[in-house]
Amino acid sequence: MPPPVRGVALDQNQARLAIRHIPDRPGMAARIFRLLADQKVSVDMIIQSQRCRIVDGVTTRDIAFTVAAIDAETARTALINAATDLGCGEITVDAEIAKVSIVGSGMVNQPGVAARMFAALAQNQINIQMIATSEIKISSVVAKDQGVQALQAIHAAFGLSGAEKIQVST
Amino acid sequence: MPPPVRGVALDQNQARLAIRHIPDRPGMAARIFRLLADQKVSVDMIIQSQRCRIVDGVTTRDIAFTVAAIDAETARTALINAATDLGCGEITVDAEIAKVSIVGSGMVNQPGVAARMFAALAQNQINIQMIATSEIKISSVVAKDQGVQALQAIHAAFGLSGAEKIQVST
Ligand SMILES: C[C@@H](O)[C@H](N)C(=O)O
Ligand SMILES: C[C@@H](O)[C@H](N)C(=O)O
């Protein structure tokens, strides 16, 4: 069995946007991401959780996503201009984030890989702000000033030697 | 440039759990996923959005995740037993879901790929309940009874011929 985790990556070059209270009906996500695509904004992580909230009698959900820090302002302006049209609430931006990820095949089938990553962050008092996963990657968003510490903690927790790829984009 | 999307996958074998009002401090995610790992529950998607809520003066966040449908009850019981210890709120389970995903390399750099997937769902009046992405995969959770329709709509939207892999696990 190859080790489940092949490497750790850190991206300190992202900003997170969140759109609150999007009416929860078909088509809303399509309009939002089409709007961003038309502005040539590449979106990295998109996270929409299952939680709904009723606002003025309408069921709504939040969508959060990360972009390259240089695109944050373009994305924010485009969304603010469309907020009334979309019928959604507040648009928030946070550039003080870092994304730290572990990559490897077969992680999902080995319960405990995610727990080990999260425990490495916990032992270093690093709070997890967002989580998104796929079969071969687990990403966490942490405070920007804890990015390097998060990378080192996870690297040590999985016993990765110098050989594994560490990607840091600053 | 290879087409950004190589294939579409549908998994109708999952259940979604959500844990509400988890105290937002380091270590909570580690405890939750260690608990599930100890029960040999493999977790597929994990989604924690940035949204915080203040409950009884404590900042909290929700975490949602999907598991194989056969593991849902084990996961729910383990979490309910630990809820007081963890200091979190309600645990909800929904087995009436399907996960539909597009896979391909270089999707993130092509801004309109996500918009196209979401538009295909919108045109078929399919509501998106959750979204999680990575560089090579965009997954959406939809109602279980719309899973096959979602797969077909996305397949058509990306002009995938019979040659591309469609993975359906039922
Ligand atoms: C909130 C948003 O995702 C909506 N449910 C949609 O399908 O577009
Ligand atoms: C909510 C949970 O993710 C918490 N922030 C932690 O770091 O564990």
Short mmCIF file of C-alpha atoms and ligand atoms in Angstrom, two decimals:
data_model
loop_
_atom_site.label_atom_id
_atom_site.label_comp_id
_atom_site.label_asym_id
_atom_site.label_seq_id
_atom_site.Cartn_x
_atom_site.Cartn_y
_atom_site.Cartn_z
CA MET A 1 0.00 0.00 0.00
CA PRO A 2 1.61 3.32 -0.95
CA PRO A 3 1.42 5.89 1.87
CA PRO A 4 -1.96 7.61 1.54
CA VAL A 5 -0.44 11.09 1.60
CA ARG A 6 2.09 12.00 -1.09
CA GLY A 7 2.60 15.64 -0.35
CA VAL A 8 1.44 18.84 1.29
CA ALA A 9 0.72 22.12 -0.47
CA LEU A 10 0.33 25.65 0.85
CA ASP A 11 -1.21 28.52 -1.07
CA GLN A 12 -0.92 31.92 0.59
CA ASN A 13 -2.10 33.74 -2.46
CA GLN A 14 -5.84 33.36 -2.10
CA ALA A 15 -8.75 35.42 -0.86
CA ARG A 16 -12.11 34.09 0.26
CA LEU A 17 -15.42 35.57 -0.72
CA ALA A 18 -18.77 34.61 0.75
CA ILE A 19 -22.23 35.42 -0.56
CA ARG A 20 -24.92 35.26 2.09
CA HIS A 21 -28.58 34.43 1.75
CA ILE A 22 -28.78 33.26 -1.86
CA PRO A 23 -32.35 32.19 -2.72
CA ASP A 24 -32.18 28.41 -2.75
CA ARG A 25 -33.66 27.65 -6.13
CA PRO A 26 -32.26 26.15 -9.34
CA GLY A 27 -30.17 28.54 -11.41
CA MET A 28 -28.68 30.77 -8.74
CA ALA A 29 -25.25 29.08 -8.59
CA ALA A 30 -25.16 29.05 -12.40
CA ARG A 31 -25.77 32.83 -12.55
CA ILE A 32 -23.15 33.59 -9.89
CA PHE A 33 -20.38 31.56 -11.48
CA ARG A 34 -21.26 32.70 -14.98
CA LEU A 35 -20.96 36.30 -13.74
CA LEU A 36 -17.48 35.54 -12.35
CA ALA A 37 -16.43 33.64 -15.48
CA ASP A 38 -17.47 36.63 -17.63
CA GLN A 39 -15.06 38.72 -15.53
CA LYS A 40 -12.33 36.12 -16.20
CA VAL A 41 -12.10 35.32 -12.49
CA SER A 42 -10.75 31.80 -11.91
CA VAL A 43 -12.35 30.27 -8.88
CA ASP A 44 -10.38 27.75 -6.82
CA MET A 45 -12.43 26.16 -4.01
CA ILE A 46 -16.21 26.46 -4.04
CA ILE A 47 -18.02 25.48 -0.85
CA GLN A 48 -21.75 25.42 -0.38
CA SER A 49 -22.90 23.61 2.70
CA GLN A 50 -26.31 22.06 3.21
CA ARG A 51 -27.44 24.56 5.85
CA CYS A 52 -30.46 26.63 4.86
CA ARG A 53 -31.78 29.77 6.49
CA ILE A 54 -35.17 31.36 6.03
CA VAL A 55 -34.85 35.10 5.27
CA ASP A 56 -38.06 37.10 4.67
CA GLY A 57 -39.90 33.83 4.07
CA VAL A 58 -37.40 32.66 1.42
CA THR A 59 -35.14 29.61 1.93
CA THR A 60 -31.54 30.71 1.37
CA ARG A 61 -28.04 29.22 1.45
CA ASP A 62 -24.56 30.76 1.56
CA ILE A 63 -21.85 30.06 -1.02
CA ALA A 64 -18.18 30.67 -0.23
CA PHE A 65 -15.33 30.42 -2.70
CA THR A 66 -11.66 31.29 -2.99
CA VAL A 67 -9.93 33.15 -5.81
CA ALA A 68 -6.39 34.38 -6.49
CA ALA A 69 -5.88 37.39 -4.23
CA ILE A 70 -5.41 39.68 -7.26
CA ASP A 71 -8.94 38.80 -8.46
CA ALA A 72 -10.71 39.46 -5.17
CA GLU A 73 -11.62 43.06 -5.89
CA THR A 74 -12.93 42.28 -9.41
CA ALA A 75 -15.03 39.44 -8.01
CA ARG A 76 -16.37 41.54 -5.14
CA THR A 77 -17.36 44.47 -7.36
CA ALA A 78 -19.09 42.21 -9.90
CA LEU A 79 -21.08 40.50 -7.15
CA ILE A 80 -22.02 43.71 -5.34
CA ASN A 81 -23.31 45.15 -8.62
CA ALA A 82 -25.43 42.04 -9.15
CA ALA A 83 -26.59 41.50 -5.55
CA THR A 84 -29.95 43.22 -6.00
CA ASP A 85 -30.61 41.38 -9.25
CA LEU A 86 -29.68 38.06 -7.65
CA GLY A 87 -31.71 38.86 -4.55
CA CYS A 88 -28.88 37.82 -2.28
CA GLY A 89 -27.46 39.37 0.89
CA GLU A 90 -24.06 40.56 1.99
CA ILE A 91 -20.84 39.85 0.10
CA THR A 92 -17.83 39.46 2.41
CA VAL A 93 -14.15 39.25 1.46
CA ASP A 94 -11.22 37.99 3.53
CA ALA A 95 -7.72 38.08 2.12
CA GLU A 96 -6.08 37.05 5.38
CA ILE A 97 -6.28 33.33 4.59
CA ALA A 98 -4.03 30.49 3.57
CA LYS A 99 -5.07 27.16 2.07
CA VAL A 100 -3.18 24.08 3.18
CA SER A 101 -3.85 20.76 1.44
CA ILE A 102 -2.74 17.15 1.58
CA VAL A 103 -2.74 15.15 -1.63
CA GLY A 104 -2.61 11.42 -2.26
CA SER A 105 -4.60 8.64 -3.84
CA GLY A 106 -6.86 6.38 -1.84
CA MET A 107 -7.18 8.74 1.11
CA VAL A 108 -10.92 8.36 1.30
CA ASN A 109 -10.69 4.63 1.87
CA GLN A 110 -8.40 5.09 4.81
CA PRO A 111 -10.49 6.61 7.59
CA GLY A 112 -8.25 8.56 9.86
CA VAL A 113 -6.28 10.51 7.26
CA ALA A 114 -8.50 13.57 7.66
CA ALA A 115 -8.48 13.15 11.44
CA ARG A 116 -4.67 13.08 11.43
CA MET A 117 -4.45 16.27 9.39
CA PHE A 118 -6.94 18.06 11.63
CA ALA A 119 -5.16 16.80 14.76
CA ALA A 120 -1.85 18.22 13.48
CA LEU A 121 -3.52 21.63 13.18
CA ALA A 122 -5.19 21.30 16.58
CA GLN A 123 -1.92 20.49 18.35
CA ASN A 124 -0.54 23.73 16.98
CA GLN A 125 -3.61 25.72 18.09
CA ILE A 126 -4.54 26.42 14.44
CA ASN A 127 -8.25 26.98 13.90
CA ILE A 128 -9.83 25.51 10.75
CA GLN A 129 -12.02 28.07 8.96
CA MET A 130 -13.15 25.99 5.94
CA ILE A 131 -12.78 22.40 4.75
CA ALA A 132 -13.28 20.95 1.27
CA THR A 133 -12.30 17.46 0.18
CA SER A 134 -12.22 15.16 -2.79
CA GLU A 135 -10.95 11.60 -3.13
CA ILE A 136 -7.36 12.69 -3.60
CA LYS A 137 -7.17 15.98 -1.73
CA ILE A 138 -8.18 17.47 1.62
CA SER A 139 -7.95 21.27 1.89
CA SER A 140 -8.32 23.48 4.93
CA VAL A 141 -8.43 27.25 5.08
CA VAL A 142 -6.58 28.75 8.06
CA ALA A 143 -5.48 32.25 9.02
CA LYS A 144 -2.80 33.56 6.67
CA ASP A 145 -0.28 34.10 9.47
CA GLN A 146 -0.58 30.42 10.44
CA GLY A 147 -0.10 29.03 6.91
CA VAL A 148 3.56 28.09 7.19
CA GLN A 149 3.10 26.63 10.66
CA ALA A 150 0.15 24.58 9.33
CA LEU A 151 2.28 23.26 6.46
CA GLN A 152 5.08 22.24 8.82
CA ALA A 153 2.73 20.62 11.33
CA ILE A 154 1.02 18.51 8.66
CA HIS A 155 4.29 17.63 7.01
CA ALA A 156 5.62 16.32 10.31
CA ALA A 157 2.36 14.49 11.16
CA PHE A 158 2.55 12.42 8.00
CA GLY A 159 6.26 11.79 8.36
CA LEU A 160 7.01 13.20 4.95
CA SER A 161 10.71 13.40 4.29
CA GLY A 162 12.34 15.98 2.10
CA ALA A 163 11.54 13.81 -0.93
CA GLU A 164 7.83 14.58 -1.03
CA LYS A 165 6.73 17.57 -2.95
CA ILE A 166 5.95 20.62 -0.92
CA GLN A 167 4.41 23.31 -3.01
CA VAL A 168 4.35 26.76 -1.52
CA SER A 169 2.94 29.65 -3.46
CA THR A 170 3.42 32.91 -1.70
CA MET B 1 -5.77 21.96 -25.01
CA PRO B 2 -7.54 18.75 -23.93
CA PRO B 3 -11.22 19.31 -23.13
CA PRO B 4 -11.33 20.40 -19.48
CA VAL B 5 -13.91 17.80 -18.53
CA ARG B 6 -13.01 14.14 -19.05
CA GLY B 7 -16.00 12.48 -17.51
CA VAL B 8 -19.02 12.62 -15.24
CA ALA B 9 -19.65 10.43 -12.22
CA LEU B 10 -22.81 9.73 -10.23
CA ASP B 11 -22.87 8.17 -6.78
CA GLN B 12 -26.34 7.32 -5.48
CA ASN B 13 -24.98 5.36 -2.57
CA GLN B 14 -24.24 8.15 -0.15
CA ALA B 15 -25.89 9.74 2.85
CA ARG B 16 -25.19 13.21 4.20
CA LEU B 17 -24.72 14.00 7.85
CA ALA B 18 -24.53 17.48 9.32
CA ILE B 19 -23.34 18.52 12.75
CA ARG B 20 -24.66 21.86 13.86
CA HIS B 21 -23.14 24.40 16.20
CA ILE B 22 -19.66 22.97 16.74
CA PRO B 23 -17.61 25.25 19.01
CA ASP B 24 -15.22 26.98 16.63
CA ARG B 25 -11.91 26.25 18.30
CA PRO B 26 -8.88 24.20 17.36
CA GLY B 27 -9.27 20.46 17.87
CA MET B 28 -12.99 20.01 17.29
CA ALA B 29 -12.73 18.75 13.69
CA ALA B 30 -9.90 16.43 14.76
CA ARG B 31 -12.07 14.89 17.51
CA ILE B 32 -15.05 14.43 15.22
CA PHE B 33 -13.16 12.70 12.43
CA ARG B 34 -11.10 10.62 14.86
CA LEU B 35 -14.37 9.41 16.38
CA LEU B 36 -15.64 8.40 12.92
CA ALA B 37 -12.34 6.79 11.97
CA ASP B 38 -12.42 4.71 15.17
CA GLN B 39 -15.80 3.41 13.99
CA LYS B 40 -14.21 2.54 10.62
CA VAL B 41 -16.49 5.00 8.85
CA SER B 42 -14.97 6.19 5.55
CA VAL B 43 -15.91 9.77 4.92
CA ASP B 44 -16.24 10.98 1.32
CA MET B 45 -16.90 14.73 1.03
CA ILE B 46 -16.29 17.00 4.03
CA ILE B 47 -17.66 20.52 3.81
CA GLN B 48 -17.21 23.21 6.39
CA SER B 49 -18.11 26.66 5.24
CA GLN B 50 -16.79 29.90 6.68
CA ARG B 51 -20.12 30.94 8.20
CA CYS B 52 -20.08 31.28 11.98
CA ARG B 53 -23.04 31.53 14.36
CA ILE B 54 -22.99 32.66 17.95
CA VAL B 55 -24.89 30.19 20.17
CA ASP B 56 -25.05 30.89 23.92
CA GLY B 57 -22.15 33.30 23.53
CA VAL B 58 -19.95 30.70 21.78
CA THR B 59 -18.85 31.08 18.13
CA THR B 60 -19.88 27.90 16.28
CA ARG B 61 -19.71 26.43 12.77
CA ASP B 62 -21.48 23.53 11.08
CA ILE B 63 -19.67 20.61 9.43
CA ALA B 64 -21.40 18.45 6.83
CA PHE B 65 -19.99 15.29 5.30
CA THR B 66 -21.06 12.34 3.20
CA VAL B 67 -20.52 8.65 3.90
CA ALA B 68 -21.52 5.40 2.20
CA ALA B 69 -25.23 4.92 2.92
CA ILE B 70 -24.54 1.71 4.87
CA ASP B 71 -22.35 3.67 7.32
CA ALA B 72 -24.87 6.44 8.04
CA GLU B 73 -26.43 4.83 11.08
CA THR B 74 -23.05 3.95 12.67
CA ALA B 75 -21.87 7.51 12.11
CA ARG B 76 -25.07 9.03 13.49
CA THR B 77 -25.06 6.91 16.63
CA ALA B 78 -21.39 7.62 17.34
CA LEU B 79 -21.93 11.36 16.96
CA ILE B 80 -25.13 11.46 19.02
CA ASN B 81 -23.35 9.64 21.85
CA ALA B 82 -20.53 12.19 21.72
CA ALA B 83 -22.62 15.34 21.16
CA THR B 84 -22.68 16.38 24.82
CA ASP B 85 -18.97 15.76 25.20
CA LEU B 86 -18.23 17.73 22.04
CA GLY B 87 -20.63 20.50 23.08
CA CYS B 88 -22.23 20.56 19.64
CA GLY B 89 -25.87 20.78 18.57
CA GLU B 90 -28.15 18.67 16.42
CA ILE B 91 -26.96 15.84 14.17
CA THR B 92 -29.04 15.50 10.99
CA VAL B 93 -28.95 12.68 8.44
CA ASP B 94 -30.28 12.68 4.88
CA ALA B 95 -30.01 9.54 2.75
CA GLU B 96 -32.11 10.95 -0.06
CA ILE B 97 -29.12 12.42 -1.89
CA ALA B 98 -27.00 11.76 -4.96
CA LYS B 99 -23.55 13.17 -5.69
CA VAL B 100 -22.80 14.13 -9.28
CA SER B 101 -19.26 15.17 -10.23
CA ILE B 102 -17.29 16.28 -13.24
CA VAL B 103 -13.63 15.33 -13.43
CA GLY B 104 -10.84 16.72 -15.56
CA SER B 105 -7.47 18.39 -15.26
CA GLY B 106 -7.05 22.12 -15.58
CA MET B 107 -10.68 22.91 -14.81
CA VAL B 108 -9.83 25.59 -12.29
CA ASN B 109 -7.99 27.62 -14.87
CA GLN B 110 -10.97 27.68 -17.17
CA PRO B 111 -13.40 29.97 -15.38
CA GLY B 112 -16.67 28.91 -17.02
CA VAL B 113 -16.53 25.15 -16.34
CA ALA B 114 -18.32 25.34 -12.99
CA ALA B 115 -20.86 27.78 -14.41
CA ARG B 116 -21.59 25.36 -17.26
CA MET B 117 -22.16 22.45 -14.88
CA PHE B 118 -24.46 24.49 -12.66
CA ALA B 119 -26.35 25.84 -15.71
CA ALA B 120 -26.98 22.28 -16.92
CA LEU B 121 -28.58 21.50 -13.55
CA ALA B 122 -30.56 24.74 -13.56
CA GLN B 123 -32.02 24.09 -17.01
CA ASN B 124 -33.37 20.81 -15.67
CA GLN B 125 -34.83 22.47 -12.55
CA ILE B 126 -32.37 20.56 -10.33
CA ASN B 127 -31.58 22.32 -7.07
CA ILE B 128 -27.98 22.19 -5.81
CA GLN B 129 -27.83 21.26 -2.11
CA MET B 130 -24.03 21.20 -1.59
CA ILE B 131 -20.95 22.02 -3.64
CA ALA B 132 -17.33 20.96 -3.07
CA THR B 133 -14.49 21.40 -5.53
CA SER B 134 -10.83 20.68 -6.04
CA GLU B 135 -8.56 21.42 -9.00
CA ILE B 136 -9.66 18.33 -10.86
CA LYS B 137 -13.17 17.72 -9.62
CA ILE B 138 -16.40 19.64 -9.04
CA SER B 139 -19.07 17.79 -7.02
CA SER B 140 -22.67 18.76 -6.36
CA VAL B 141 -25.17 17.06 -4.07
CA VAL B 142 -28.70 16.93 -5.46
CA ALA B 143 -31.89 15.08 -4.48
CA LYS B 144 -31.52 11.33 -4.98
CA ASP B 145 -34.45 11.11 -7.38
CA GLN B 146 -32.76 13.69 -9.66
CA GLY B 147 -29.37 11.94 -9.76
CA VAL B 148 -29.71 10.23 -13.10
CA GLN B 149 -31.26 13.32 -14.70
CA ALA B 150 -28.37 15.41 -13.34
CA LEU B 151 -25.82 13.00 -14.80
CA GLN B 152 -27.50 13.11 -18.22
CA ALA B 153 -27.86 16.89 -18.22
CA ILE B 154 -24.19 17.43 -17.38
CA HIS B 155 -23.05 14.79 -19.84
CA ALA B 156 -24.95 16.55 -22.61
CA ALA B 157 -23.77 20.02 -21.55
CA PHE B 158 -20.13 19.03 -21.96
CA GLY B 159 -20.76 17.22 -25.22
CA LEU B 160 -19.28 14.02 -23.87
CA SER B 161 -19.68 11.19 -26.32
CA GLY B 162 -20.05 7.57 -25.29
CA ALA B 163 -16.27 7.34 -25.11
CA GLU B 164 -15.89 9.21 -21.86
CA LYS B 165 -16.15 7.31 -18.66
CA ILE B 166 -19.44 7.57 -16.85
CA GLN B 167 -19.27 5.97 -13.47
CA VAL B 168 -22.57 5.25 -11.84
CA SER B 169 -22.66 3.56 -8.48
CA THR B 170 -26.11 2.69 -7.36
C1 LIG C 1 -27.96 28.11 -3.65
C2 LIG C 1 -27.85 27.55 -5.02
O1 LIG C 1 -26.85 26.57 -5.08
C3 LIG C 1 -29.12 26.96 -5.56
N1 LIG C 1 -29.57 25.86 -4.74
C4 LIG C 1 -28.89 26.52 -6.99
O2 LIG C 1 -29.18 25.44 -7.32
O3 LIG C 1 -28.40 27.23 -7.78
C1 LIG C 2 -15.23 23.93 13.59
C2 LIG C 2 -13.87 23.29 13.59
O1 LIG C 2 -13.41 23.12 12.28
C3 LIG C 2 -12.83 24.08 14.37
N1 LIG C 2 -12.65 25.39 13.78
C4 LIG C 2 -11.53 23.29 14.37
O2 LIG C 2 -10.55 23.80 14.03
O3 LIG C 2 -11.51 22.16 14.65
#
